[in-house]
PDB file of C-alpha atoms in Angstrom:
ATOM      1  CA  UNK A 804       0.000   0.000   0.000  1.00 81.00           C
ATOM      2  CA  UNK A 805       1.294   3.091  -1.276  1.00 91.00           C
ATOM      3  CA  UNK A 806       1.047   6.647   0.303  1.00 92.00           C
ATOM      4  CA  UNK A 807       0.414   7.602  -3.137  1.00 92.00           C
ATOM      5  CA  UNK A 808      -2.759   5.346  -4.458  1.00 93.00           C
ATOM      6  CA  UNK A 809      -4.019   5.969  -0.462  1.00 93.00           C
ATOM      7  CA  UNK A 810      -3.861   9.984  -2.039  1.00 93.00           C
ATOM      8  CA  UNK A 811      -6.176   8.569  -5.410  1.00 93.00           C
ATOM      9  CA  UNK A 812      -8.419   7.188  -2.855  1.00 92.00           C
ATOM     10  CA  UNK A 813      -8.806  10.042  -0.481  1.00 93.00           C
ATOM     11  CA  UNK A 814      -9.064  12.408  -3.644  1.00 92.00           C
ATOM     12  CA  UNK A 815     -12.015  10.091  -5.083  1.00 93.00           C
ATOM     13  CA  UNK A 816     -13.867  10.327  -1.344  1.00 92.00           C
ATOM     14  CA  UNK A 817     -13.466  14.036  -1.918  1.00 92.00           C
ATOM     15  CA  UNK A 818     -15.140  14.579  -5.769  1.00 90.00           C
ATOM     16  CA  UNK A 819     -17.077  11.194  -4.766  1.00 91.00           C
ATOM     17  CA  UNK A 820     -16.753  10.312  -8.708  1.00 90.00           C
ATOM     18  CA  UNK A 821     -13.737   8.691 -10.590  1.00 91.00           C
ATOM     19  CA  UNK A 822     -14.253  11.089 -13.536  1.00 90.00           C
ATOM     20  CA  UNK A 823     -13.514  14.429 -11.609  1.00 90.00           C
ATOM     21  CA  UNK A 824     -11.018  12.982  -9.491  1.00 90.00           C
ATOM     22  CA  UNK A 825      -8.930  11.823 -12.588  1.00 90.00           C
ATOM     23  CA  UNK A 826      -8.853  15.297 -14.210  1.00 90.00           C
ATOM     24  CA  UNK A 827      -7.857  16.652 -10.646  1.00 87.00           C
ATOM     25  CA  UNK A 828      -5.343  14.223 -10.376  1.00 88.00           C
ATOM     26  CA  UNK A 829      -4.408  14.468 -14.377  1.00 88.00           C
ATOM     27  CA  UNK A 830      -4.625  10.768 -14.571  1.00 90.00           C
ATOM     28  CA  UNK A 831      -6.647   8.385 -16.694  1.00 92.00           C
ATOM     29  CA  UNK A 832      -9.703   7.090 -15.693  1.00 91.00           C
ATOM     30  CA  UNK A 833      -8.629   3.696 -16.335  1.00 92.00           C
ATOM     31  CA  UNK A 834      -5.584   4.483 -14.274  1.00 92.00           C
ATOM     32  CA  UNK A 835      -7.170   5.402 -11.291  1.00 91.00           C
ATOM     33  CA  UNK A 836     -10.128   2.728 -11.124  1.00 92.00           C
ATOM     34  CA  UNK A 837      -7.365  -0.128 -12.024  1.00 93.00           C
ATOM     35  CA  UNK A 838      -5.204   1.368  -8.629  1.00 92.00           C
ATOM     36  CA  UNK A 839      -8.437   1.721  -6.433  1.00 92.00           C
ATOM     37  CA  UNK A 840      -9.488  -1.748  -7.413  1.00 93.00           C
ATOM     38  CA  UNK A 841      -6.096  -3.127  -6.305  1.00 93.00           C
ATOM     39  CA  UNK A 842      -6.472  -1.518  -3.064  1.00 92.00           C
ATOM     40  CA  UNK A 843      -9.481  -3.005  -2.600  1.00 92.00           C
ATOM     41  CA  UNK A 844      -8.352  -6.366  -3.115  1.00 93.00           C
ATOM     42  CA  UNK A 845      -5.426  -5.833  -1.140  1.00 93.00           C
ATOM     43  CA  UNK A 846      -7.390  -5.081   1.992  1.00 93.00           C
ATOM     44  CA  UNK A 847     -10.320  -7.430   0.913  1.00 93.00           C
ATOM     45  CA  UNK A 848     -12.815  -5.068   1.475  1.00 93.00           C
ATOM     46  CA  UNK A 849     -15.641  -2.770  -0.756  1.00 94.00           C
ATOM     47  CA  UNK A 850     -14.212   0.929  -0.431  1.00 93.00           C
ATOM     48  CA  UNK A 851     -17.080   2.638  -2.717  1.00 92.00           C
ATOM     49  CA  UNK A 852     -20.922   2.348  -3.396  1.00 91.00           C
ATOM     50  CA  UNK A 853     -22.330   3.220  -5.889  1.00 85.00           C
ATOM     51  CA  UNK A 854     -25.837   5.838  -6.241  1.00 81.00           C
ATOM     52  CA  UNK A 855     -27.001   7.376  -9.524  1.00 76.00           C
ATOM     53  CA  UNK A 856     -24.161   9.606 -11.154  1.00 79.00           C
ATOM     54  CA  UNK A 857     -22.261   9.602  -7.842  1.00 86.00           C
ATOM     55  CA  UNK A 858     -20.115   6.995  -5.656  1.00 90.00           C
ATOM     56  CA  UNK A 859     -20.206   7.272  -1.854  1.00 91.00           C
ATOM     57  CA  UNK A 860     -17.554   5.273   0.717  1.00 93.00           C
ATOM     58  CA  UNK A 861     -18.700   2.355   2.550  1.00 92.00           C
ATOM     59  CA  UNK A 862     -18.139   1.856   5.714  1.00 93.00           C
ATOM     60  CA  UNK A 863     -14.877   0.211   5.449  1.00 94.00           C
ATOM     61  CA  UNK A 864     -14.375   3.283   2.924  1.00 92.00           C
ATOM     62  CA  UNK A 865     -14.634   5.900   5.472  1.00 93.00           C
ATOM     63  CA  UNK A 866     -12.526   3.972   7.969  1.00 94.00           C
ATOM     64  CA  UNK A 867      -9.906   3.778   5.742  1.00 94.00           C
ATOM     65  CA  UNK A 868     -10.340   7.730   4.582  1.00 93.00           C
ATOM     66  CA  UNK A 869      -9.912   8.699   7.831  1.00 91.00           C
ATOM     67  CA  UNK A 870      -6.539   6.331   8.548  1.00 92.00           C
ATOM     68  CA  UNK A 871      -5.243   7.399   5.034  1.00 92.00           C
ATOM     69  CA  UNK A 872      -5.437  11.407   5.881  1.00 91.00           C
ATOM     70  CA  UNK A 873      -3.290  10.759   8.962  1.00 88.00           C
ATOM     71  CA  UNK A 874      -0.763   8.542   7.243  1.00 91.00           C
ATOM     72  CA  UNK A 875      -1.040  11.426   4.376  1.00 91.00           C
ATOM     73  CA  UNK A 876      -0.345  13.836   6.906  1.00 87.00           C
ATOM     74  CA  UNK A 877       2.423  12.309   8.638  1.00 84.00           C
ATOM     75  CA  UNK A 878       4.067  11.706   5.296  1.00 88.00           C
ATOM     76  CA  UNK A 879       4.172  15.276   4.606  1.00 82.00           C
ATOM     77  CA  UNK A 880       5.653  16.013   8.213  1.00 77.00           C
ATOM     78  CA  UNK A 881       8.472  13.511   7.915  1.00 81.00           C
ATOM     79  CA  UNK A 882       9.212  15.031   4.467  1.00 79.00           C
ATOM     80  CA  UNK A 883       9.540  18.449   5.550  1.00 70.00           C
ATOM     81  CA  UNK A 884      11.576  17.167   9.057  1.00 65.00           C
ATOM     82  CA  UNK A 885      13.848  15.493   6.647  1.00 71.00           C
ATOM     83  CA  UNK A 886      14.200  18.361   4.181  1.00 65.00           C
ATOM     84  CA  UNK A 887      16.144  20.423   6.798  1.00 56.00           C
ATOM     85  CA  UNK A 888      17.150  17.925   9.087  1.00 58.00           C
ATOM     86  CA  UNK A 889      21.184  17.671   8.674  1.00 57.00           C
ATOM     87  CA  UNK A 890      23.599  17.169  11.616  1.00 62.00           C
ATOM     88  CA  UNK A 891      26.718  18.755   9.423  1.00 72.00           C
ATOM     89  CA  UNK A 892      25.016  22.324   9.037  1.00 86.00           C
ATOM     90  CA  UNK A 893      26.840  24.441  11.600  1.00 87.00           C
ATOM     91  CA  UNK A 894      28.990  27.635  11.284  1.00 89.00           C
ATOM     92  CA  UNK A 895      28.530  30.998  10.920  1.00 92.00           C
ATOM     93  CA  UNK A 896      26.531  33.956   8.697  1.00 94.00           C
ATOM     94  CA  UNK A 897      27.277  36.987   8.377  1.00 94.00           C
ATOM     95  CA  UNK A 898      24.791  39.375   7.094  1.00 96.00           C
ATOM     96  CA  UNK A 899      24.625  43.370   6.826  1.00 95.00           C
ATOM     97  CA  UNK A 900      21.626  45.220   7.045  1.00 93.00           C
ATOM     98  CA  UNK A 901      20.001  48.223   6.748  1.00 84.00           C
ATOM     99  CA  UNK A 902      17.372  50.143   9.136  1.00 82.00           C
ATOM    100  CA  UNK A 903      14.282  48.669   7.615  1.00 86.00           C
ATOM    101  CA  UNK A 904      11.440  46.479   8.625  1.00 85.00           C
ATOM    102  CA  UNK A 905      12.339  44.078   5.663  1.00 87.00           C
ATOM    103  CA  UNK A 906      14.717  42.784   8.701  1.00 91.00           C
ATOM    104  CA  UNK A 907      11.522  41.186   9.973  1.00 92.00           C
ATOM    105  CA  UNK A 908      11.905  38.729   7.376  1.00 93.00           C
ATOM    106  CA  UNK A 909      15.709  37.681   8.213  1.00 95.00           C
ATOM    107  CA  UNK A 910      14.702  37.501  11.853  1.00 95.00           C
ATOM    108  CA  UNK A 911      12.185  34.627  11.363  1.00 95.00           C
ATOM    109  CA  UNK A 912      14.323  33.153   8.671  1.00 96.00           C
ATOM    110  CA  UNK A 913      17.080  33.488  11.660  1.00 96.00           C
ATOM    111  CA  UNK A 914      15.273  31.312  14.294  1.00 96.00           C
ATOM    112  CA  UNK A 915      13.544  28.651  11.753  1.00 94.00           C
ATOM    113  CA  UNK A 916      17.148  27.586  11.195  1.00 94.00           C
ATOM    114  CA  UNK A 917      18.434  27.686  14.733  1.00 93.00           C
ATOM    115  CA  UNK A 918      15.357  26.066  15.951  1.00 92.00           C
ATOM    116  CA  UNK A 919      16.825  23.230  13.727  1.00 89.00           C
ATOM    117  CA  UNK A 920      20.429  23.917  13.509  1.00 90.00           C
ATOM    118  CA  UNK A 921      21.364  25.718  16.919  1.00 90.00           C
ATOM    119  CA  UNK A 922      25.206  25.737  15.774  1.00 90.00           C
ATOM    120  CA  UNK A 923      24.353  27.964  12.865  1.00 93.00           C
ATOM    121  CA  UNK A 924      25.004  31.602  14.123  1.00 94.00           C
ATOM    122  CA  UNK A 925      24.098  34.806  12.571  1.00 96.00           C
ATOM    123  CA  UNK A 926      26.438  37.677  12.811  1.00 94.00           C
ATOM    124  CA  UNK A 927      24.458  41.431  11.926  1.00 95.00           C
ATOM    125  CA  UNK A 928      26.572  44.318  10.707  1.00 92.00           C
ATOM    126  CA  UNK A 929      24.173  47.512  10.641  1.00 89.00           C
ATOM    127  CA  UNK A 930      25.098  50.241   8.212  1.00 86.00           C
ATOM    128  CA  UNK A 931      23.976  51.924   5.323  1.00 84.00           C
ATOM    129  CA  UNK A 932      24.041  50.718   1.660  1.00 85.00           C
ATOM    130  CA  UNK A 933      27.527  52.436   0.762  1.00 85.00           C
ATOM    131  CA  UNK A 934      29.233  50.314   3.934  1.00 88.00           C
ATOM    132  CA  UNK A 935      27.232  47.048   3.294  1.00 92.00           C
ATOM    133  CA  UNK A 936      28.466  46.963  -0.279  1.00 91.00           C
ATOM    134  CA  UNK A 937      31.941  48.076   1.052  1.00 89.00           C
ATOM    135  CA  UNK A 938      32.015  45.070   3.148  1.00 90.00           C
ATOM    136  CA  UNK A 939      30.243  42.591   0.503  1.00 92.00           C
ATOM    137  CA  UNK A 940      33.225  43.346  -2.355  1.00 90.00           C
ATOM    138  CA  UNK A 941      35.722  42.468   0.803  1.00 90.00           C
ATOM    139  CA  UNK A 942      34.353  38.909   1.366  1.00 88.00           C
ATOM    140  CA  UNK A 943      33.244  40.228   4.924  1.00 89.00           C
ATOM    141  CA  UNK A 944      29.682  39.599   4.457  1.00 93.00           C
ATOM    142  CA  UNK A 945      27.623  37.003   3.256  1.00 94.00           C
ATOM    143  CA  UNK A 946      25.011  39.100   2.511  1.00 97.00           C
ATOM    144  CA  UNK A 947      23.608  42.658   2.308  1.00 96.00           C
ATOM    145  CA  UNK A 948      19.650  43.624   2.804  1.00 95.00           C
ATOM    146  CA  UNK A 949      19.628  46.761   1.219  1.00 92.00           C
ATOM    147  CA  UNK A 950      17.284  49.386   0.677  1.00 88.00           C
ATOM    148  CA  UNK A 951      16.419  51.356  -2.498  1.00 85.00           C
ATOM    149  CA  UNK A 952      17.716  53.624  -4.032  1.00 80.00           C
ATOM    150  CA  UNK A 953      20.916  51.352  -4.517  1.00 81.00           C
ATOM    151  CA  UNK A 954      22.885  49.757  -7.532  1.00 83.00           C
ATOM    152  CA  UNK A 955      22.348  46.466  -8.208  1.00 86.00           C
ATOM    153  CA  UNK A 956      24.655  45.303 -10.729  1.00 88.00           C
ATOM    154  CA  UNK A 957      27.217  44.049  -9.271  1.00 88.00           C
ATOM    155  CA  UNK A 958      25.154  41.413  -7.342  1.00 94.00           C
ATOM    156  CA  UNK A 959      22.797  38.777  -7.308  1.00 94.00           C
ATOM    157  CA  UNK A 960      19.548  40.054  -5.644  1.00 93.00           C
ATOM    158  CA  UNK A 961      16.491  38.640  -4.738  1.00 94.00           C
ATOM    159  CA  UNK A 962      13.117  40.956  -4.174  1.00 92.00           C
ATOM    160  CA  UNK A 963      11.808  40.320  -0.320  1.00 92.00           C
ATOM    161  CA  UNK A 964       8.225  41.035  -0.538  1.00 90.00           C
ATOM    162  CA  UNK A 965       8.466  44.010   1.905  1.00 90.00           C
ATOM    163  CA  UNK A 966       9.026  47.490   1.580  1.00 89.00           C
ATOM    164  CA  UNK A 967       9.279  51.096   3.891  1.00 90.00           C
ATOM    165  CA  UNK A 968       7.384  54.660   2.910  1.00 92.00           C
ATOM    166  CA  UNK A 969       9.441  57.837   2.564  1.00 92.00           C
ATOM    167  CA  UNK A 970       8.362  60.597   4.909  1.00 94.00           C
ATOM    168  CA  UNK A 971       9.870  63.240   7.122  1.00 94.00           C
ATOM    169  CA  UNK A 972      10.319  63.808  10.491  1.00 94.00           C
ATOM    170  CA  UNK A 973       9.050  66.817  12.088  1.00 95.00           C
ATOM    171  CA  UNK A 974       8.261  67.989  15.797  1.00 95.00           C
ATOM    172  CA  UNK A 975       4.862  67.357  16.783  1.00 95.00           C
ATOM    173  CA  UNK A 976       4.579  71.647  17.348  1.00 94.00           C
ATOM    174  CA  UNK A 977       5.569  72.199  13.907  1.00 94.00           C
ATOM    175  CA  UNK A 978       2.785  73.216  11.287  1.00 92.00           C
ATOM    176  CA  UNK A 979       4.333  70.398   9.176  1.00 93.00           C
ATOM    177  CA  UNK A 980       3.044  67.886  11.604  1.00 93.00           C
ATOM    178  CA  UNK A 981      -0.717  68.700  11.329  1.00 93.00           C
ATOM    179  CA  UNK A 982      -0.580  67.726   7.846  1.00 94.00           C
ATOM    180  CA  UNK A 983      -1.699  64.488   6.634  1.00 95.00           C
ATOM    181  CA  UNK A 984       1.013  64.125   3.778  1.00 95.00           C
ATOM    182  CA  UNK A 985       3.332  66.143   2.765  1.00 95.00           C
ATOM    183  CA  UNK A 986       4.272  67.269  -0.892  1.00 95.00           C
ATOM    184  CA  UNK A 987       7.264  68.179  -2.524  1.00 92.00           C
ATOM    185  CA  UNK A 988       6.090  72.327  -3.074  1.00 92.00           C
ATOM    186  CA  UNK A 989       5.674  72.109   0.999  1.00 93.00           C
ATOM    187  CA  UNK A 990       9.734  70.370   0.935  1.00 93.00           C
ATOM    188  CA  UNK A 991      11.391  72.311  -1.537  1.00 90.00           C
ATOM    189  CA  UNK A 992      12.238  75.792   0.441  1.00 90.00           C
ATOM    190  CA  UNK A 993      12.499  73.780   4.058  1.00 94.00           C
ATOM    191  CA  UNK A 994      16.058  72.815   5.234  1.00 95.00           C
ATOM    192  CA  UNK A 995      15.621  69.157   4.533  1.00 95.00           C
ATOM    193  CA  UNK A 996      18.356  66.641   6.438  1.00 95.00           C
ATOM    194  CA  UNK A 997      18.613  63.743   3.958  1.00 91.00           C
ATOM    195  CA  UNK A 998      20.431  59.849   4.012  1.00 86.00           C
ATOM    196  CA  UNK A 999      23.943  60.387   1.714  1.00 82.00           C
ATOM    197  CA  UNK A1000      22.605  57.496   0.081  1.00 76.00           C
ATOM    198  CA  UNK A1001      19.622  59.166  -1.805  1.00 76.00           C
ATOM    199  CA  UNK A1002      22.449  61.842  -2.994  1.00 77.00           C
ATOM    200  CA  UNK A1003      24.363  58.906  -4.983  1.00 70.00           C
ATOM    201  CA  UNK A1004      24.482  60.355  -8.211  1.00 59.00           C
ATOM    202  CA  UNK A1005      25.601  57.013  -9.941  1.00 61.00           C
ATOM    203  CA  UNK A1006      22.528  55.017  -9.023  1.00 57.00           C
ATOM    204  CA  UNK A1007      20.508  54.089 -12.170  1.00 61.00           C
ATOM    205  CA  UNK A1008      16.895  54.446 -11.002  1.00 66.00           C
ATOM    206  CA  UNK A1009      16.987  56.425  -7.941  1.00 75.00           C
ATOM    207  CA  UNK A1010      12.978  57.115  -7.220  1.00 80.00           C
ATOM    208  CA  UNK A1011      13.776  59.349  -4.252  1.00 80.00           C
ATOM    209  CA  UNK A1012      15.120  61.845  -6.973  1.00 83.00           C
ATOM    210  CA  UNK A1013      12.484  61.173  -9.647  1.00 86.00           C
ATOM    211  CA  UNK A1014       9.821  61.783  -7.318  1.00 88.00           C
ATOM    212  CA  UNK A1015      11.338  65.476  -6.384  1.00 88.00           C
ATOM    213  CA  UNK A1016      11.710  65.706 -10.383  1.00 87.00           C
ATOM    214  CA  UNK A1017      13.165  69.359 -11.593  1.00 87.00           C
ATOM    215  CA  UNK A1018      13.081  70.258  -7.389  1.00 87.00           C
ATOM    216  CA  UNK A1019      15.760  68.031  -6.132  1.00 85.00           C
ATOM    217  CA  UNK A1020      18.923  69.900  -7.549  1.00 86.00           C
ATOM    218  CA  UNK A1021      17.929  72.543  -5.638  1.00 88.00           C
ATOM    219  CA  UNK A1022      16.363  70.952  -2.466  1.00 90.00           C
ATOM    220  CA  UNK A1023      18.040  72.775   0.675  1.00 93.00           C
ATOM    221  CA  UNK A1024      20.034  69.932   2.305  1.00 93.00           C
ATOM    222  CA  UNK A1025      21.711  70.881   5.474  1.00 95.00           C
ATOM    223  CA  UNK A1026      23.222  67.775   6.873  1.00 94.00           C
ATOM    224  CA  UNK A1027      23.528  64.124   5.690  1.00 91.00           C
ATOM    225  CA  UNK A1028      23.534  61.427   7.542  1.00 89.00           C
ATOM    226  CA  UNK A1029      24.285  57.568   7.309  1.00 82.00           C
ATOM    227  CA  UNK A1030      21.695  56.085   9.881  1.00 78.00           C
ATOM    228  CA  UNK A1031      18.483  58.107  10.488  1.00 80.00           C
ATOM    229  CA  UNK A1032      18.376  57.702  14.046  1.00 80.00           C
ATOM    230  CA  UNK A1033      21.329  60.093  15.064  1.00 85.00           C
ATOM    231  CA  UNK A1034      19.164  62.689  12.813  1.00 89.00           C
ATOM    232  CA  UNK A1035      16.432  62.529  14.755  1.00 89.00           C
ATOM    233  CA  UNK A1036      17.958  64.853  17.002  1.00 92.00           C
ATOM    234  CA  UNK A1037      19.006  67.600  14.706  1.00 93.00           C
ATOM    235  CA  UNK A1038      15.034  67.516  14.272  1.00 94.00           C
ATOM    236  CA  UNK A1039      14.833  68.264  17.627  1.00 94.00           C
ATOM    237  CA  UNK A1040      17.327  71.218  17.455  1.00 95.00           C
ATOM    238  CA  UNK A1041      15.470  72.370  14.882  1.00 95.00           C
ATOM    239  CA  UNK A1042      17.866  71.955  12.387  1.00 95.00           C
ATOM    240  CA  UNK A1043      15.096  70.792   9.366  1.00 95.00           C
ATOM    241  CA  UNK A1044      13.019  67.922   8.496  1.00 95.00           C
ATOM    242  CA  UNK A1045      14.521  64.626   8.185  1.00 93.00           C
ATOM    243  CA  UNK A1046      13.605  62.829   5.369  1.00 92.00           C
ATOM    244  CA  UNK A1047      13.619  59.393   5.799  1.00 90.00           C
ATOM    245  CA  UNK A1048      11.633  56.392   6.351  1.00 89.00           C
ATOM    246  CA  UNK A1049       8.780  55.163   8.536  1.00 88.00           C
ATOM    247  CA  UNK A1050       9.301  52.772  11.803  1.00 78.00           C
ATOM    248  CA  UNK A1051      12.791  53.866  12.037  1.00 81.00           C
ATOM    249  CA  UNK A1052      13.175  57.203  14.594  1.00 84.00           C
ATOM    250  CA  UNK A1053      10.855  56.723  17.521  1.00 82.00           C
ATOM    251  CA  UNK A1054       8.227  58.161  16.485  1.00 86.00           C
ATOM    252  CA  UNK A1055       5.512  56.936  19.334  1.00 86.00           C
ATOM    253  CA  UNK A1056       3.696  58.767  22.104  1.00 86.00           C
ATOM    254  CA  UNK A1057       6.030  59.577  24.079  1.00 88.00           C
ATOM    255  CA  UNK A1058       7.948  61.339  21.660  1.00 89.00           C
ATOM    256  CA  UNK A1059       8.289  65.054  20.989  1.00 93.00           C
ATOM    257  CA  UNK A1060       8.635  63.563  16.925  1.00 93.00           C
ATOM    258  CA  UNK A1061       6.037  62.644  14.296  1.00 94.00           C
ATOM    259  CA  UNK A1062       6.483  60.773  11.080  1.00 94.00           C
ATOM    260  CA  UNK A1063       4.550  62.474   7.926  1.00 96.00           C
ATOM    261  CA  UNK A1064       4.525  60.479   4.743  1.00 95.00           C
ATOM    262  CA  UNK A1065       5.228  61.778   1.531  1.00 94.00           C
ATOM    263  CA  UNK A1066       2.351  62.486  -1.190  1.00 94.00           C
ATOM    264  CA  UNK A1067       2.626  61.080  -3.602  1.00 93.00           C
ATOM    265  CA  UNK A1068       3.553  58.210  -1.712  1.00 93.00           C
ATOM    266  CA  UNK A1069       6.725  56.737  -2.180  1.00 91.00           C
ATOM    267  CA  UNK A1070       7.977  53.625  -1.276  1.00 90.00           C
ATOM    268  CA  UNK A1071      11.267  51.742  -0.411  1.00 88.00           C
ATOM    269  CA  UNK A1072      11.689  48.211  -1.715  1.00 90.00           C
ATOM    270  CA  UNK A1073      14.061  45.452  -0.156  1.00 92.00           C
ATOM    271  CA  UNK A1074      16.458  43.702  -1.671  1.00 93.00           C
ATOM    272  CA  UNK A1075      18.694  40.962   0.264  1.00 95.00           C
ATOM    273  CA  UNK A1076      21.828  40.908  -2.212  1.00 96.00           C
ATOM    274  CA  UNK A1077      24.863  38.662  -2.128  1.00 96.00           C
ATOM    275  CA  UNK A1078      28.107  38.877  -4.217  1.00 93.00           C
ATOM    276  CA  UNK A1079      28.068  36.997  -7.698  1.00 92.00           C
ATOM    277  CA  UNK A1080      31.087  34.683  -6.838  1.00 88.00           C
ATOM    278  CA  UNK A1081      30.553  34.027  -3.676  1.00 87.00           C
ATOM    279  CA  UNK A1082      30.877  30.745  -2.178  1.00 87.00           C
ATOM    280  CA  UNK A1083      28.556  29.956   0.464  1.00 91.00           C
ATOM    281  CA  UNK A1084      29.133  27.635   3.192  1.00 89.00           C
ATOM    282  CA  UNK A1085      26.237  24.841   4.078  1.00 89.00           C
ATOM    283  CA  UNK A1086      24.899  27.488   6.825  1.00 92.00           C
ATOM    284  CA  UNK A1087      24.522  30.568   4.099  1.00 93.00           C
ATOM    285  CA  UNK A1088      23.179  28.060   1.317  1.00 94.00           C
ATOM    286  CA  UNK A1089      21.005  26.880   3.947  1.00 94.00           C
ATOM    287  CA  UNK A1090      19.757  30.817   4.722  1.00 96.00           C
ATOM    288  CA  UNK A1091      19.714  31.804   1.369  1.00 96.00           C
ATOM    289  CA  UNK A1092      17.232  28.961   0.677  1.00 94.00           C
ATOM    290  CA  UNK A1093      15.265  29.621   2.978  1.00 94.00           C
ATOM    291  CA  UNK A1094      15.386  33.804   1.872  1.00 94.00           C
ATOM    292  CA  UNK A1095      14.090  32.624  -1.473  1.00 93.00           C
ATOM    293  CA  UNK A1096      11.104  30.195   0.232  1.00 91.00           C
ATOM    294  CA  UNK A1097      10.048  33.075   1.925  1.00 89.00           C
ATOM    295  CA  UNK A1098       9.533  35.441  -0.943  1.00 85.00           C
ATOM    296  CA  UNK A1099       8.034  32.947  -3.020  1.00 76.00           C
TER     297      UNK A1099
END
């Protein structure tokens, strides 16, 4: 008895005619009565009745429908148990990210492996695109999660199904902040404190510049900065709006900060990026396997 024809049978049950569960299966008909008819002579028993256009499990049927669905389901455990069950994977990752919730991602990725391979260890660089890539051309990263605007070409890079909005930061007493949105006309005389990275000039597509259009040459940028949470307090000196993305300076309650997205929106996308000749040990194969499951 194979966990297979028990999957014919159970499938049969379900459309409770041969004819429909054939075409579901994309079997023959002949196919599929010849293997139920075996089963039922290898258990010596009558699986199916028969009533007008229809066929309906005995009661010997239904026992065995029910047995089959566990055995079915147990199957399909063991399979996936053994799919990432292997006592060699150990060793390290090491992984550079930006400040973005695509990190969620990586996190769950991180403790699905461990919670099967606790000697695999994951090693997180922060930074900005501009050191991630730095460290990626050195061999001192497995991988980058980078945000856009960034060039690609030099990597392999895989979409993650996540992405941040552009906005600014503003005090919660500035006129800014009882806005809804803000627009690029209410940006482009304000003294705007911006991520270096959206200043790249060499980056094919960068959106954060398209989206300014014939503004952003002469957008009033007073400071730069390479993580946006150190800017957050220029905000607070009243230095100008940092424009940056969401969930990344405290923006919450207690803060004297609000977040105010942009209008048209605009929004970030994730990439997690890796070098093109890279060699990956069994732990980083392992992760980047799992990356590409979960975008998928």
């Amino acid at each position: 008895m194979e966990i297979k024809t028990l999957q014919y049978f159970v499938r049969i049950a379900k459309e409770e005619s041969i004819t429909r569960a054939a075409n579901a299966l994309h079997i023959t008909q002949p196919t599929l009565s010849r293997q139920i008819k075996e089963l039922e002579t290898e258990l010596d028993v009558k699986l199916f009745k028969r009533s007008n256009h229809n066929i309906h499990l005995t009661d010997e049927g239904l026992l065995l429908k029910n047995r089959a669905e566990e055995l079915i389901e147990m199957s399909r455990k063991i399979q996936e148990e053994f799919k990432v069950i292997d006592r060699n994977i150990e060793g390290n990752v090491y992984i550079g990210c930006g400040e973005t919730k695509g990190m969620e991602i990586i996190a769950n990725i991180f403790k699905e492996i461990q919670t099967h391979h606790p000697k695999v260890h994951f090693h997180i660089y922060s930074g900005n695109a501009e050191d991630i890539a730095s460290r990626l051309d050195k061999g001192l990263l497995d991988f980058g999660l980078l945000i856009q605007p960034v060039n690609l070409n030099k990597y392999k890079a895989l979409d993650l199904p996540t992405f941040d909005h552009w906005g600014v930061i503003a005090k919660k007493d500035d006129t800014l902040s009882e806005k809804d949105y803000v627009t690029k006309t209410d940006l482009s005389k304000e003294a705007l404190i911006c991520s270096r990275q959206v200043l790249e000039t060499n980056i094919e597509e960068n959106e954060f510049a398209e989206w300014f259009g014939h503004l952003y040459k002469d957008l009033n940028i007073v400071s730069t900065f390479n993580l946006a949470y150190n800017a957050g307090w220029m905000v607070k000196a009243n230095m100008g709006y940092v424009v940056t993305l969401d969930s990344i300076v405290n923006t919450s309650v207690e803060s004297e900060l609000k977040f105010v997205p942009l209008e048209p929106k605009l929004i970030a996308k994730h990439n997690l990026v890796w070098r093109k000749d890279h060699t990956f040990s069994k732990a980083a194969q392992l992760f980047l396997e799992k990356a590409i499951e979960a975008c998928y």
